[in-house]
CSV table of C-alpha atoms in Angstrom, one decimal:
chain,number,residue,atom,x,y,z
K,1,GLN,CA,-6.3,18.6,-6.4
K,2,VAL,CA,-7.0,15.1,-5.5
K,3,GLN,CA,-4.1,13.5,-2.6
K,4,LEU,CA,-2.9,10.7,-1.6
K,5,VAL,CA,-0.9,10.9,1.8
K,6,GLU,CA,1.1,8.0,2.8
K,7,SER,CA,2.5,7.9,6.3
K,8,GLY,CA,3.8,5.1,8.6
K,9,GLY,CA,7.3,4.3,7.1
K,10,GLY,CA,10.0,4.6,8.9
K,11,LEU,CA,13.3,2.2,10.4
K,12,VAL,CA,12.5,-0.9,12.0
K,13,GLN,CA,14.8,-4.3,12.6
K,14,ALA,CA,14.2,-7.2,11.1
K,15,GLY,CA,10.9,-9.3,12.8
K,16,GLY,CA,9.3,-6.1,13.5
K,17,SER,CA,6.1,-4.4,12.2
K,18,LEU,CA,4.9,-1.1,11.0
K,19,ARG,CA,1.6,0.3,9.2
K,20,LEU,CA,1.3,2.4,6.4
K,21,SER,CA,-1.6,4.4,6.0
K,22,CYS,CA,-2.9,6.0,2.6
K,23,ALA,CA,-5.2,9.0,3.2
K,24,ALA,CA,-7.6,10.1,0.1
K,25,SER,CA,-8.8,13.6,-0.2
K,26,ILE,CA,-11.9,11.8,-2.3
K,27,SER,CA,-14.0,9.2,-1.4
K,28,ILE,CA,-13.0,5.9,-1.6
K,29,ASP,CA,-16.2,4.4,-1.2
K,30,ASN,CA,-16.5,3.6,-4.9
K,31,ALA,CA,-12.7,2.6,-5.4
K,32,TYR,CA,-12.5,-0.2,-7.6
K,33,PHE,CA,-9.2,-1.2,-7.4
K,34,MET,CA,-6.9,0.1,-4.2
K,35,GLY,CA,-3.3,-1.5,-3.8
K,36,TRP,CA,0.2,-0.6,-2.4
K,37,TYR,CA,3.4,-1.0,-4.6
K,38,ARG,CA,6.9,-0.9,-3.6
K,39,GLN,CA,10.1,0.0,-5.7
K,40,ALA,CA,13.5,-1.2,-4.0
K,41,PRO,CA,16.7,0.2,-5.5
K,42,GLY,CA,17.6,-0.6,-8.9
K,43,LYS,CA,14.4,-2.6,-9.3
K,44,GLN,CA,11.1,-2.1,-11.0
K,45,ARG,CA,8.1,-1.2,-9.2
K,46,GLU,CA,6.1,-4.3,-7.6
K,47,LEU,CA,2.7,-4.7,-6.9
K,48,VAL,CA,2.4,-5.9,-2.9
K,49,ALA,CA,-0.9,-6.2,-1.9
K,50,SER,CA,-4.3,-4.9,-3.6
K,51,ILE,CA,-8.4,-5.1,-3.0
K,52,ILE,CA,-10.4,-5.5,-5.9
K,53,ASN,CA,-14.3,-4.5,-6.0
K,54,ARG,CA,-14.9,-3.7,-2.3
K,55,GLY,CA,-13.6,-6.8,-0.9
K,56,ASN,CA,-11.3,-9.7,-2.7
K,57,THR,CA,-7.9,-8.9,-1.7
K,58,SER,CA,-4.5,-10.3,-3.1
K,59,TYR,CA,-1.1,-10.1,-2.3
K,60,GLY,CA,2.5,-10.9,-3.7
K,61,ASP,CA,4.2,-14.4,-3.1
K,62,SER,CA,6.8,-12.7,-1.0
K,63,VAL,CA,4.3,-10.9,1.6
K,64,LYS,CA,1.6,-13.3,1.8
K,65,ALA,CA,0.9,-14.5,5.6
K,66,ARG,CA,3.0,-11.4,6.4
K,67,PHE,CA,1.0,-8.3,5.4
K,68,THR,CA,-2.5,-7.4,5.4
K,69,ILE,CA,-4.6,-4.8,3.4
K,70,SER,CA,-7.5,-3.0,4.7
K,71,ARG,CA,-9.9,0.0,3.9
K,72,ASP,CA,-11.8,2.2,6.0
K,73,ASN,CA,-14.3,4.0,3.9
K,74,ALA,CA,-15.5,6.5,6.4
K,75,LYS,CA,-11.9,7.8,6.3
K,76,ASN,CA,-11.2,7.2,3.1
K,77,THR,CA,-8.1,5.4,4.0
K,78,VAL,CA,-6.2,2.2,3.2
K,79,TYR,CA,-3.9,0.6,5.2
K,80,LEU,CA,-1.1,-1.8,5.0
K,81,GLN,CA,0.0,-4.0,8.0
K,82,MET,CA,3.3,-5.1,7.6
K,83,ASN,CA,4.3,-8.0,10.0
K,84,SER,CA,7.6,-9.9,10.3
K,85,LEU,CA,9.7,-7.6,8.2
K,86,LYS,CA,12.8,-8.7,6.3
K,87,PRO,CA,15.7,-6.8,4.9
K,88,GLU,CA,14.5,-8.0,1.6
K,89,ASP,CA,11.0,-5.7,2.1
K,90,THR,CA,13.3,-2.6,2.2
K,91,ALA,CA,11.7,0.0,-0.4
K,92,VAL,CA,9.8,3.0,-1.0
K,93,TYR,CA,6.2,2.1,-0.6
K,94,TYR,CA,3.2,3.9,-2.8
K,95,CYS,CA,-0.2,4.2,-2.6
K,96,ASN,CA,-2.6,3.7,-5.6
K,97,VAL,CA,-6.3,4.2,-6.1
K,98,PHE,CA,-8.3,3.9,-8.9
K,99,VAL,CA,-11.6,5.8,-9.2
K,100,SER,CA,-13.0,5.1,-12.3
K,101,PRO,CA,-12.0,7.0,-14.8
K,102,ASN,CA,-8.7,8.4,-12.6
K,103,ASP,CA,-5.7,6.7,-11.3
K,104,TYR,CA,-3.9,8.3,-8.3
K,105,TRP,CA,-0.9,7.7,-6.9
K,106,GLY,CA,0.9,9.0,-3.4
K,107,GLN,CA,4.3,10.6,-3.2
K,108,GLY,CA,5.8,7.3,-1.5
K,109,THR,CA,6.7,6.6,1.9
K,110,GLN,CA,10.5,4.8,2.9
K,111,VAL,CA,10.5,1.5,4.6
K,112,THR,CA,14.1,0.3,5.7
K,113,VAL,CA,14.3,-2.8,7.2
K,114,SER,CA,17.9,-3.5,9.2
K,115,SER,CA,19.2,-7.1,9.7
């Protein structure tokens, strides 16, 4: 069974940084889409950052210039570097990888930013 295992979440003060990792049990060489989503209590899940077709990155307006998504194909891992964290970044963060024709999700990792 394919697994995506997220790590790197935790509690951090506002202004701090965290790096999330998402390790896949399959090769991501041919992944068309890799993304990080987040869901805060009482809110809908939203797309935070994505890599499409190997190189094109995209970010939500609220995280632009603060978050960076990257991939390491050799390690089958996608990362999310989060800097200048704000309390409103508090959420469960989920990794999503699409390798045609399958769509995979991680279990989520909690990020809590204190003010």
